[in-house]
Coordinates of C-alpha atoms in Angstrom, one line a residue:
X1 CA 0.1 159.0 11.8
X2 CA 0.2 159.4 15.3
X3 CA -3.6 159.1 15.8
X4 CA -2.9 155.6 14.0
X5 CA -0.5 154.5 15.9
X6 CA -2.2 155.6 19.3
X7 CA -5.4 154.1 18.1
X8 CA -3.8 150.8 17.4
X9 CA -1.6 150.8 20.7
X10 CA -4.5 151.3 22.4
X11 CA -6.8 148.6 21.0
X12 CA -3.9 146.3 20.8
X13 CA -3.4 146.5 24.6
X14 CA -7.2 146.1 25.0
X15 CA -6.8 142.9 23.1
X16 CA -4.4 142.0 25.7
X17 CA -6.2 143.0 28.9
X18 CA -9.4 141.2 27.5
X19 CA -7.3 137.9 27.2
X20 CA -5.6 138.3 30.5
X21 CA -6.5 135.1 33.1
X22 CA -8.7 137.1 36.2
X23 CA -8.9 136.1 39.6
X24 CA -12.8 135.2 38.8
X25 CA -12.2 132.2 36.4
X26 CA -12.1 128.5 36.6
X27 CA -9.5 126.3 37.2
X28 CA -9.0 123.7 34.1
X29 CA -10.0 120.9 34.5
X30 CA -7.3 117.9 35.1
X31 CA -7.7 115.1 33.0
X32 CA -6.4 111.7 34.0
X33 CA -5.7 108.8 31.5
X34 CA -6.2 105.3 33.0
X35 CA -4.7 102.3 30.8
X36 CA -6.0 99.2 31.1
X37 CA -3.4 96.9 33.1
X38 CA -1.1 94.2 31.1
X39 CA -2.4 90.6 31.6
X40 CA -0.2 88.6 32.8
X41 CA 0.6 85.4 30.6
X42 CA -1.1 82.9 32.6
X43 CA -3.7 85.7 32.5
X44 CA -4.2 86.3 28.9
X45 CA -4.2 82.1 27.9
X46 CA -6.7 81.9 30.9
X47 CA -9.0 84.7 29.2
X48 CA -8.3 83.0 25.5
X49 CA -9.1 80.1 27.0
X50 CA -12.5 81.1 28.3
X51 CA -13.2 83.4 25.1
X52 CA -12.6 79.3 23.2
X53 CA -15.3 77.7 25.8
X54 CA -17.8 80.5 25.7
X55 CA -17.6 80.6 21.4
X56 CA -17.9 76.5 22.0
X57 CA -21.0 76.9 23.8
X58 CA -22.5 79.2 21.2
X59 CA -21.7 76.9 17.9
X60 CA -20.7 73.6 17.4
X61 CA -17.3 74.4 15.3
X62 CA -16.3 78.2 15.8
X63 CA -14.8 79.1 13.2
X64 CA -13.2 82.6 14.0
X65 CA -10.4 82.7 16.7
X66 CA -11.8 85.0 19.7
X67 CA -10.5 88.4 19.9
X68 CA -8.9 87.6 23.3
X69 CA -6.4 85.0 21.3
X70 CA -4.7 87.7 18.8
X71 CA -1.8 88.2 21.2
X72 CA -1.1 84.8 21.9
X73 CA 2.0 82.8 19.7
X74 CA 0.4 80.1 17.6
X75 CA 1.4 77.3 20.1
X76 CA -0.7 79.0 22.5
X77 CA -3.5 80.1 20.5
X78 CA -3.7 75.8 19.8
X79 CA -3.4 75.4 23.8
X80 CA -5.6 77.3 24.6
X81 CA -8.4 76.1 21.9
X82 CA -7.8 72.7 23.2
X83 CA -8.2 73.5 26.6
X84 CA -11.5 75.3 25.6
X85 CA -13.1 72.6 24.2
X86 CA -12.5 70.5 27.6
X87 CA -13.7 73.1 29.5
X88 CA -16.7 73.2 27.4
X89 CA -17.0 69.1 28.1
X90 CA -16.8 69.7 31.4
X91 CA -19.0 72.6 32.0
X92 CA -22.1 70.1 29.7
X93 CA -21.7 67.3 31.9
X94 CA -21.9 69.5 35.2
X95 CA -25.0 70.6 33.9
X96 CA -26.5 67.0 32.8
X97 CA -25.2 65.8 36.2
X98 CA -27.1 68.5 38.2
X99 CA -30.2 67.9 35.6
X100 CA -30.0 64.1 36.6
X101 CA -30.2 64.5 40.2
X102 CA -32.7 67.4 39.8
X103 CA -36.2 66.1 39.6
X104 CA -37.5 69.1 37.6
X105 CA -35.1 69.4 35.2
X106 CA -36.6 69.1 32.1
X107 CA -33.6 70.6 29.8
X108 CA -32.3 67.2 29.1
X109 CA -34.7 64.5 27.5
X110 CA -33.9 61.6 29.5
X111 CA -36.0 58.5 28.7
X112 CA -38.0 56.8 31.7

């Protein structure tokens, strides 16, 4: 019995020493976290609103609400659709303005 219980002591305590931190290991490394910031609300209608031009630009009638909408109240989600189109409108007669003064623009077909 007292073999046994020597034996076990003993590997018990080399268990121990085996687990022990030393002098030779490595630090952990320190994790950081970085959130991504809160958009203001000026901020977040400005993004909806430029999510609502760029789906314009890419179909005729979007049908799906652009991600950057979902947090927006229903007054604003309308707002900012509206103000997407116009921005769209104005961003296609920029372009056909700087096609019409540009001699080698041939992306509008413009009758001679």
């Amino acid at each position: 019995m007292r073999r046994t219980t020597t034996a076990l002591l003993a590997a018990t305590v080399l268990a121990l020493a085996g687990c022990s931190s030393s002098g030779d290991s490595q630090p952990q490394p320190t994790v950081t976290v970085t959130k991504t910031p809160k958009l203001s609300a000026a901020e977040q209608l400005q993004t909806c609103v430029d999510a609502w031009a760029k789906a314009y630009h890419a179909s005729t009638d979007p049908t799906e609400t652009p991600a950057p909408c979902n947090e927006l109240s229903e007054n604003d989600q309308t707002k900012a659709q509206f103000d997407g189109l116009m921005k769209r409108n104005k961003e296609n007669i920029q372009a056909g303005q700087d096609c019409l003064t540009d001699p080698t623009c041939t992306s509008l077909p413009v009758a001679p």
